[in-house]
Amino acid sequence: MNRENSRESYDRALDVLVGGVNSAVRAAPQPYPTFVRKGDGGHVVDVDGNRYVDWVMGLGPLLLGHDLPDPVQAAVQRRTSEGPMYGMPTELEVDHAEFVARHVPSVEMVRFVNSGTEATTSAVRLARGYTGRDKIVVMQSGYHGAQESTLVEGDADHHAPSSAGIPASFAEHTIPVPFNDADEATRVFEEYGDDVACVLVEPLLANKGIVEPVDGFHETLRDLTRDHGALLVWDEVITGFRVGGLGCAQSKYGVTPDLTTFGKIVGGGFPVGAIGGRSDLMEEFTPVGDVFQAGTFSGHPVTMAAGHETLRYAAENDVYEHVNDIGRQLREGLQEIVAEQAPQYTVVGTDSLFKVVFTRGGEAQSGPCEDGCRQDPDCERFDACPKNGADVGRGAVERWNRVFRPQMLDRGIMLSQNQFESQFVAYGHTEEDVERTLDAYREAL
Ligand SMILES: *Cc1c(COP(=O)(O)O)cnc(C)c1O
């Protein structure tokens, strides 16, 4: 496969863009990133003209794939031709907020922002403002964007910033606990409960995994927060309008958070974030309340049009049936391949998310988890399936990155850019894409 133009573009980029990229993960692929010329349905075409089945899908926002259906495309073009933005309200923002509030169980009011990072930053500020408390509890290896309050590593007793440039005094207020560890969360609340403003948690670990919750974990967090007067904030930036369809992961798992953060799909492929929740909480934001929140581009008309028409299209067509069915086919197919060729590895994912984690050790894949790990305690492999980010991190990461991913790329399959991120099914993917992908896994694993 000729990848000369990608290599040359990267060479040029290294002089003027830090690490050759504008977001760190894009530099992870070995030996250099693929530079994209265009998307087409479920595929991307690179600057050398190579075509790949694309499971990156913009890192999650592209529920429909690269070809926007006519109504979405028309709405985006109409908005751009009428002036890109105004700094004044539009009806579109109201339409989109109404749609979100109508479909997501815990949401009565919405504030749109411009990235998932902005959404989680604002949600944490809101929780602190509302409760008058400073501490927040997060999950180890959870991801909430590039923000000061959540870039923290360690455990509940010893934690520090995970990035240079963040004061240690910020990390002091952020308590990391392992995902799926109800006992540790309970212990932390016994010790710090009255100082905790919120628990910030992804419904499933989607940036280090995928790791699904074990039965009762989210219910424990719901009870702990309620009992201690803290807020439960679900970060649905990835799962929102993907896992659980239009009702999001909270409808699938049957847990009602106080606040929810959104991003990715809710902007239909344009920069977006949102915070949603009960109106008594949301009205703590300015201009009604005292928690400052603002943004020049917030509620951007092109983004609102793209997001709203995307979700309307999903509501009126078989989008979720299709992506979830393709996801299931992939996970089932992978499960068979893994059972035969790499029984120590774990197939993970749900709905339209899928991935093979290169776990070490563990028994043969058998038992009830047919289309990926469901954290079923009756499954033979229950103990071997990753329960938290550390379990995922102990996998054969170098093999995945240096040996496996390049082989998949050579076979025309674009996997996530590092071993830890989710892979996403879009409406544009076909059964032929599934077959090609499974064939490639079969050869490369
Ligand atoms: C992507 C992501 C974010 C950050 O969103 P950005 O738009 O990249 O700032 C936050 N939380 C989760 C769960 C994400 O997946």
Coordinates of C-alpha atoms and ligand atoms in Angstrom, one line a residue:
M1 CA 0.0 0.0 0.0
N2 CA 1.5 3.3 -1.1
R3 CA 1.2 5.9 1.8
E4 CA 3.8 8.3 0.5
N5 CA 1.6 11.4 0.6
S6 CA 0.6 10.7 4.2
R7 CA 4.2 10.4 5.2
E8 CA 5.2 13.6 3.4
S9 CA 2.2 15.5 4.9
Y10 CA 3.3 14.3 8.4
D11 CA 6.8 15.4 7.7
R12 CA 5.6 18.9 6.8
A13 CA 3.2 18.9 9.7
L14 CA 6.0 18.2 12.2
D15 CA 7.5 21.6 11.5
V16 CA 4.4 23.7 12.1
L17 CA 2.0 21.6 14.2
V18 CA 3.1 20.3 17.6
G19 CA 3.7 16.6 17.1
G20 CA 2.3 17.0 13.6
V21 CA -1.3 17.0 14.9
N22 CA -4.0 19.1 16.6
S23 CA -5.1 16.5 19.1
A24 CA -2.6 14.1 20.8
V25 CA -4.2 10.8 20.0
R26 CA -4.0 11.4 16.2
A27 CA -0.2 11.0 16.4
A28 CA -0.5 7.5 18.0
P29 CA -0.7 5.4 14.9
Q30 CA 2.5 3.7 13.8
P31 CA 4.7 4.6 12.0
Y32 CA 2.8 7.9 11.1
P33 CA -0.8 9.1 10.9
T34 CA -3.0 8.6 7.9
F35 CA -3.9 12.0 6.4
V36 CA -7.5 11.9 5.1
R37 CA -8.7 13.3 1.8
K38 CA -12.4 12.6 2.2
G39 CA -15.1 10.4 3.7
D40 CA -17.5 8.2 1.8
G41 CA -20.3 6.3 3.6
G42 CA -18.6 4.0 6.0
H43 CA -15.2 4.6 4.4
V44 CA -12.4 7.1 4.4
V45 CA -10.0 7.8 1.5
D46 CA -6.5 9.0 2.3
V47 CA -4.3 11.5 0.5
D48 CA -2.7 8.6 -1.4
G49 CA -6.1 7.4 -2.7
N50 CA -6.2 4.4 -0.4
R51 CA -9.7 3.4 0.8
Y52 CA -10.3 2.1 4.3
V53 CA -13.3 0.8 6.2
D54 CA -13.5 3.5 8.9
W55 CA -14.2 2.5 12.5
V56 CA -12.8 5.8 13.9
M57 CA -15.9 7.7 12.6
G58 CA -14.6 11.1 13.8
L59 CA -14.0 9.5 17.3
G60 CA -17.8 9.1 17.7
P61 CA -19.7 12.1 16.4
L62 CA -20.6 10.6 13.0
L63 CA -23.7 8.4 13.8
L64 CA -24.8 8.6 10.2
G65 CA -21.4 8.1 8.6
H66 CA -19.6 10.4 6.2
D67 CA -22.5 10.9 3.8
L68 CA -25.1 13.1 5.4
P69 CA -28.6 12.2 4.3
D70 CA -30.4 14.9 2.2
P71 CA -32.3 16.7 5.0
V72 CA -29.2 17.0 7.1
Q73 CA -27.0 18.2 4.3
A74 CA -29.7 20.7 3.2
A75 CA -30.0 22.1 6.7
V76 CA -26.3 22.6 7.0
Q77 CA -26.0 24.2 3.7
R78 CA -28.9 26.5 4.3
R79 CA -27.5 27.7 7.6
T80 CA -24.0 28.3 6.2
S81 CA -25.5 30.3 3.2
E82 CA -27.4 32.5 5.6
G83 CA -24.4 33.6 7.6
P84 CA -22.5 31.2 9.8
M85 CA -23.4 32.7 13.2
Y86 CA -24.9 35.7 14.9
G87 CA -24.1 35.9 18.6
M88 CA -27.9 36.2 19.1
P89 CA -30.4 33.5 19.7
T90 CA -32.0 31.4 17.0
E91 CA -35.1 29.2 16.9
L92 CA -32.8 26.2 16.1
E93 CA -31.3 26.2 19.6
V94 CA -34.8 25.9 21.0
D95 CA -35.8 23.2 18.6
H96 CA -32.7 21.2 19.5
A97 CA -33.0 21.7 23.2
E98 CA -36.7 20.6 23.1
F99 CA -35.7 17.5 21.2
V100 CA -33.0 16.6 23.8
A101 CA -35.3 17.3 26.7
R102 CA -38.1 15.2 25.2
H103 CA -35.9 12.1 24.7
V104 CA -33.4 12.0 27.6
P105 CA -35.2 11.0 30.8
S106 CA -33.2 13.2 33.3
V107 CA -33.1 16.4 31.1
E108 CA -35.5 19.3 31.5
M109 CA -33.2 22.1 30.4
V110 CA -30.1 22.3 28.3
R111 CA -27.1 24.6 27.9
F112 CA -25.2 24.1 24.6
V113 CA -21.4 24.7 24.5
N114 CA -18.7 23.9 22.0
S115 CA -16.9 20.7 23.2
G116 CA -17.3 17.9 25.6
T117 CA -14.5 19.4 27.6
E118 CA -16.5 22.6 28.0
A119 CA -19.5 20.6 29.0
T120 CA -17.8 18.7 31.8
T121 CA -15.9 21.8 32.9
S122 CA -19.2 23.7 33.2
A123 CA -21.0 20.7 34.9
V124 CA -18.3 20.5 37.6
R125 CA -18.5 24.2 38.2
L126 CA -22.3 23.9 38.4
A127 CA -22.1 21.1 40.9
R128 CA -19.6 23.0 43.0
G129 CA -21.7 26.2 42.8
Y130 CA -24.9 24.4 43.7
T131 CA -23.5 22.4 46.6
G132 CA -21.0 24.9 47.9
R133 CA -18.5 22.0 48.0
D134 CA -15.1 21.6 46.3
K135 CA -14.4 17.9 46.0
I136 CA -15.4 15.7 43.1
V137 CA -15.1 11.9 42.6
V138 CA -14.0 10.6 39.2
M139 CA -13.2 7.1 37.9
Q140 CA -9.5 6.1 37.3
S141 CA -9.0 6.1 33.5
G142 CA -12.3 7.9 33.0
Y143 CA -12.0 10.6 30.4
H144 CA -13.8 14.0 30.6
G145 CA -11.8 16.0 28.2
A146 CA -8.7 18.3 28.6
Q147 CA -9.8 20.1 31.7
E148 CA -8.1 21.0 35.0
S149 CA -10.4 19.3 37.4
T150 CA -10.3 15.8 35.9
L151 CA -6.8 15.4 34.6
V152 CA -5.7 13.6 37.8
E153 CA -4.1 10.2 38.5
G154 CA -3.6 8.0 41.5
D155 CA -6.1 6.7 44.0
A156 CA -8.3 8.1 46.7
D157 CA -5.5 8.5 49.2
H158 CA -2.7 9.7 46.8
H159 CA -3.6 11.7 43.8
A160 CA -1.8 14.3 41.6
P161 CA -2.3 16.1 38.3
S162 CA -1.8 13.8 35.3
S163 CA -0.6 16.7 33.2
A164 CA 2.1 19.3 33.6
G165 CA 0.7 22.8 34.1
I166 CA -2.0 21.9 36.5
P167 CA -1.6 23.1 40.1
A168 CA -1.4 20.3 42.6
S169 CA -4.1 22.2 44.6
F170 CA -6.6 21.4 41.8
A171 CA -5.9 17.7 42.0
E172 CA -6.3 17.8 45.7
H173 CA -10.0 18.2 45.2
T174 CA -10.4 15.4 42.7
I175 CA -10.7 11.9 44.1
P176 CA -10.2 9.0 41.7
V177 CA -11.7 5.6 42.4
P178 CA -11.6 2.5 40.2
F179 CA -14.6 2.0 37.9
N180 CA -16.9 -0.9 39.0
D181 CA -15.5 -0.7 42.6
A182 CA -18.6 0.0 44.7
D183 CA -16.8 -0.7 48.0
E184 CA -14.1 1.9 47.3
A185 CA -16.7 4.4 46.3
T186 CA -18.6 3.7 49.5
R187 CA -15.4 4.1 51.6
V188 CA -14.6 7.4 49.9
F189 CA -18.1 8.7 50.7
E190 CA -17.7 7.6 54.3
E191 CA -14.5 9.6 54.6
Y192 CA -15.2 12.7 52.4
G193 CA -19.0 12.4 51.6
D194 CA -20.0 15.8 53.1
D195 CA -17.3 17.6 51.0
V196 CA -18.2 16.0 47.7
A197 CA -19.9 18.2 45.1
C198 CA -20.5 15.4 42.6
V199 CA -19.5 12.1 41.2
L200 CA -18.6 12.5 37.5
V201 CA -18.7 9.1 35.7
E202 CA -19.2 7.7 32.2
P203 CA -22.0 5.2 32.0
L204 CA -19.3 2.8 30.5
L205 CA -15.6 3.5 30.2
A206 CA -15.5 4.4 26.6
N207 CA -12.0 5.9 26.4
K208 CA -10.2 3.0 28.2
G209 CA -11.9 -0.1 27.2
I210 CA -14.7 -0.4 26.5
V211 CA -15.7 -1.5 30.0
E212 CA -19.4 -1.9 30.9
P213 CA -20.7 -1.4 34.5
V214 CA -21.1 -4.5 36.7
D215 CA -24.6 -4.9 38.0
G216 CA -25.4 -2.5 40.8
F217 CA -22.3 -0.2 40.4
H218 CA -24.2 2.8 39.1
E219 CA -27.0 2.2 41.5
T220 CA -24.5 2.4 44.4
L221 CA -23.2 5.8 43.0
R222 CA -26.8 7.0 42.7
D223 CA -27.5 6.1 46.4
L224 CA -24.2 7.5 47.7
T225 CA -24.7 10.8 46.0
R226 CA -28.3 11.1 47.1
D227 CA -27.5 10.2 50.7
H228 CA -24.7 12.7 50.9
G229 CA -26.3 15.6 49.1
A230 CA -23.9 15.4 46.2
L231 CA -24.9 15.4 42.5
L232 CA -24.5 12.5 40.2
V233 CA -23.2 13.7 36.8
W234 CA -23.1 11.3 33.9
D235 CA -20.7 12.0 31.1
E236 CA -22.6 10.9 28.1
V237 CA -20.3 12.6 25.6
I238 CA -19.7 9.3 23.8
T239 CA -22.7 7.3 24.9
G240 CA -25.3 10.0 24.4
F241 CA -27.6 9.2 21.4
R242 CA -25.5 6.1 20.7
V243 CA -25.9 3.6 23.6
G244 CA -29.6 3.3 24.4
G245 CA -30.5 5.2 21.3
L246 CA -32.3 8.5 21.7
G247 CA -32.8 7.9 25.4
C248 CA -29.0 7.6 25.8
A249 CA -27.3 5.2 28.3
Q250 CA -29.4 6.4 31.2
S251 CA -32.5 5.0 29.6
K252 CA -30.7 1.7 28.9
Y253 CA -29.2 1.3 32.4
G254 CA -32.3 2.8 34.2
V255 CA -30.3 5.2 36.3
T256 CA -31.3 8.9 36.6
P257 CA -28.4 11.3 37.0
D258 CA -28.8 14.8 38.2
L259 CA -26.8 16.3 35.4
T260 CA -25.7 14.9 32.1
T261 CA -22.9 16.1 29.7
F262 CA -23.2 15.6 26.0
G263 CA -21.0 16.2 23.0
K264 CA -20.0 14.3 19.8
I265 CA -23.3 13.1 18.2
V266 CA -25.4 15.9 19.5
G267 CA -23.6 18.3 17.1
G268 CA -24.0 16.1 14.0
G269 CA -20.2 16.3 13.2
F270 CA -19.6 19.9 14.2
P271 CA -18.0 21.2 17.4
V272 CA -20.4 20.8 20.3
G273 CA -21.0 20.0 23.9
A274 CA -24.1 20.3 26.1
I275 CA -25.1 20.1 29.8
G276 CA -28.6 18.9 30.6
G277 CA -30.5 18.3 33.8
R278 CA -33.4 19.3 36.1
S279 CA -34.4 22.9 35.8
D280 CA -33.7 23.7 39.4
L281 CA -30.1 22.7 39.0
M282 CA -29.6 24.1 35.5
E283 CA -30.9 27.5 36.6
E284 CA -27.8 27.9 38.7
F285 CA -26.1 28.9 35.5
T286 CA -26.0 32.5 34.5
P287 CA -28.0 34.5 33.6
V288 CA -30.5 33.1 36.0
G289 CA -28.1 31.8 38.7
D290 CA -24.6 32.6 39.9
V291 CA -22.5 30.0 38.1
F292 CA -20.8 31.8 35.2
Q293 CA -21.2 30.2 31.9
A294 CA -20.8 31.7 28.4
G295 CA -19.4 31.2 24.9
T296 CA -19.2 33.1 21.7
F297 CA -19.9 30.1 19.6
S298 CA -22.3 28.3 21.9
G299 CA -25.5 27.1 20.2
H300 CA -23.8 27.7 16.8
P301 CA -26.5 27.7 14.1
V302 CA -24.7 25.3 11.8
T303 CA -24.0 22.9 14.7
M304 CA -27.6 23.1 15.9
A305 CA -28.9 22.4 12.4
A306 CA -26.6 19.4 11.9
G307 CA -27.3 18.0 15.4
H308 CA -31.0 18.5 15.2
E309 CA -31.5 17.1 11.7
T310 CA -29.2 14.1 12.5
L311 CA -31.2 13.2 15.6
R312 CA -34.5 13.8 13.8
Y313 CA -33.3 11.5 11.0
A314 CA -32.3 8.9 13.5
A315 CA -35.8 9.2 15.1
E316 CA -37.6 8.7 11.8
N317 CA -35.4 6.0 10.2
D318 CA -33.9 2.6 11.1
V319 CA -30.6 4.2 12.2
Y320 CA -30.3 2.6 15.7
E321 CA -31.6 -0.8 14.4
H322 CA -28.9 -0.7 11.7
V323 CA -25.9 0.4 13.7
N324 CA -26.7 -1.9 16.6
D325 CA -27.2 -4.8 14.3
I326 CA -23.9 -4.2 12.6
G327 CA -22.3 -3.8 16.0
R328 CA -23.7 -7.1 17.1
Q329 CA -22.5 -8.9 13.9
L330 CA -19.0 -7.5 14.5
R331 CA -18.9 -8.6 18.2
E332 CA -20.3 -12.0 17.5
G333 CA -17.9 -12.6 14.6
L334 CA -14.9 -11.3 16.7
Q335 CA -16.0 -13.5 19.6
E336 CA -15.7 -16.6 17.3
I337 CA -12.3 -15.5 15.9
V338 CA -10.9 -14.7 19.3
A339 CA -12.1 -18.0 20.8
E340 CA -10.2 -19.8 18.1
Q341 CA -7.1 -17.7 17.7
A342 CA -6.5 -15.6 20.8
P343 CA -8.6 -16.9 23.7
Q344 CA -6.9 -14.6 26.2
Y345 CA -8.3 -11.5 24.4
T346 CA -11.6 -10.0 25.3
V347 CA -14.3 -8.7 22.9
V348 CA -16.0 -5.7 24.4
G349 CA -18.7 -3.2 23.4
T350 CA -22.4 -2.8 23.2
D351 CA -24.9 -1.2 20.8
S352 CA -22.8 0.4 18.1
L353 CA -19.5 0.2 20.0
F354 CA -17.0 -2.7 19.5
K355 CA -13.4 -3.5 20.2
V356 CA -11.0 -6.4 21.1
V357 CA -8.9 -5.7 24.2
F358 CA -5.6 -7.6 24.1
T359 CA -6.0 -8.8 27.7
R360 CA -3.4 -11.2 29.0
G361 CA -4.2 -14.5 30.7
G362 CA -7.8 -15.6 31.3
E363 CA -9.6 -18.7 30.2
A364 CA -11.1 -19.6 26.9
Q365 CA -13.9 -17.5 25.6
S366 CA -17.1 -19.4 26.3
G367 CA -20.2 -18.9 28.3
P368 CA -23.1 -16.5 27.9
C369 CA -21.4 -13.3 26.7
E370 CA -21.9 -14.1 23.0
D371 CA -21.6 -10.6 21.5
G372 CA -19.0 -9.1 23.8
C373 CA -18.4 -8.9 27.5
R374 CA -21.6 -8.1 29.4
Q375 CA -20.0 -8.4 32.9
D376 CA -22.2 -11.4 33.5
P377 CA -21.2 -12.9 36.8
D378 CA -22.3 -16.3 35.5
C379 CA -19.9 -16.2 32.6
E380 CA -16.9 -18.5 32.9
R381 CA -14.6 -15.5 32.0
F382 CA -16.2 -13.0 34.4
D383 CA -13.0 -12.6 36.4
A384 CA -10.8 -12.3 33.3
C385 CA -12.9 -9.6 31.7
P386 CA -11.6 -6.1 32.4
K387 CA -13.5 -4.3 35.2
N388 CA -11.6 -1.0 35.2
G389 CA -9.1 1.1 33.3
A390 CA -6.1 -0.6 35.0
D391 CA -7.2 -4.0 33.8
V392 CA -7.4 -2.7 30.2
G393 CA -4.1 -1.0 30.6
R394 CA -2.4 -4.2 31.5
G395 CA -3.2 -5.6 28.0
A396 CA -0.6 -6.2 25.2
V397 CA -0.7 -2.6 24.2
E398 CA 2.6 -2.6 22.2
R399 CA 1.5 -5.6 20.2
W400 CA -1.7 -3.9 19.4
N401 CA -0.1 -0.6 18.4
R402 CA 3.0 -1.8 16.6
V403 CA 2.1 -5.1 15.1
F404 CA -1.7 -5.5 14.9
R405 CA -3.0 -2.1 13.9
P406 CA -0.5 -1.6 11.0
Q407 CA -1.5 -5.0 9.7
M408 CA -5.2 -4.0 9.8
L409 CA -4.3 -0.8 8.0
D410 CA -2.5 -2.7 5.3
R411 CA -5.7 -4.7 4.8
G412 CA -7.8 -1.5 4.4
I413 CA -9.3 -1.4 7.9
M414 CA -9.0 1.8 9.9
L415 CA -9.2 1.0 13.6
S416 CA -9.1 3.4 16.6
Q417 CA -5.9 5.3 16.8
N418 CA -4.8 3.7 20.0
Q419 CA -5.7 0.5 21.8
F420 CA -7.9 2.2 24.3
E421 CA -10.5 4.2 22.4
S422 CA -13.8 2.9 21.2
Q423 CA -14.6 1.9 17.6
F424 CA -17.8 3.2 16.2
V425 CA -20.4 1.8 13.8
A426 CA -22.2 4.3 11.6
Y427 CA -25.4 4.2 9.5
G428 CA -23.2 4.2 6.4
H429 CA -21.5 0.9 7.3
T430 CA -22.6 -2.3 5.5
E431 CA -22.5 -6.0 6.0
E432 CA -19.8 -6.1 3.4
D433 CA -17.7 -3.8 5.7
V434 CA -18.3 -6.3 8.5
E435 CA -17.1 -9.2 6.4
R436 CA -14.0 -7.4 5.2
T437 CA -13.2 -6.3 8.8
L438 CA -13.7 -9.8 10.2
D439 CA -11.5 -11.3 7.5
A440 CA -8.8 -8.9 8.3
Y441 CA -9.0 -9.6 12.0
R442 CA -8.9 -13.3 11.2
E443 CA -5.6 -12.8 9.3
A444 CA -4.0 -10.3 11.6
L445 CA -4.8 -11.7 15.0
Ligands
LIG1 C1 -14.6 13.0 23.9 C2 -15.0 13.0 25.3 C3 -14.9 14.2 26.1 C4 -14.3 15.4 25.5 O1 -15.0 16.0 24.5 P1 -14.2 17.0 23.5 O2 -15.3 17.4 22.5 O3 -13.1 16.2 22.8 O4 -13.7 18.1 24.3 C5 -15.4 14.2 27.3 N1 -16.0 13.0 27.9 C6 -16.0 11.9 27.2 C7 -16.7 10.7 27.8 C8 -15.5 11.8 25.9 O5 -15.6 10.7 25.2

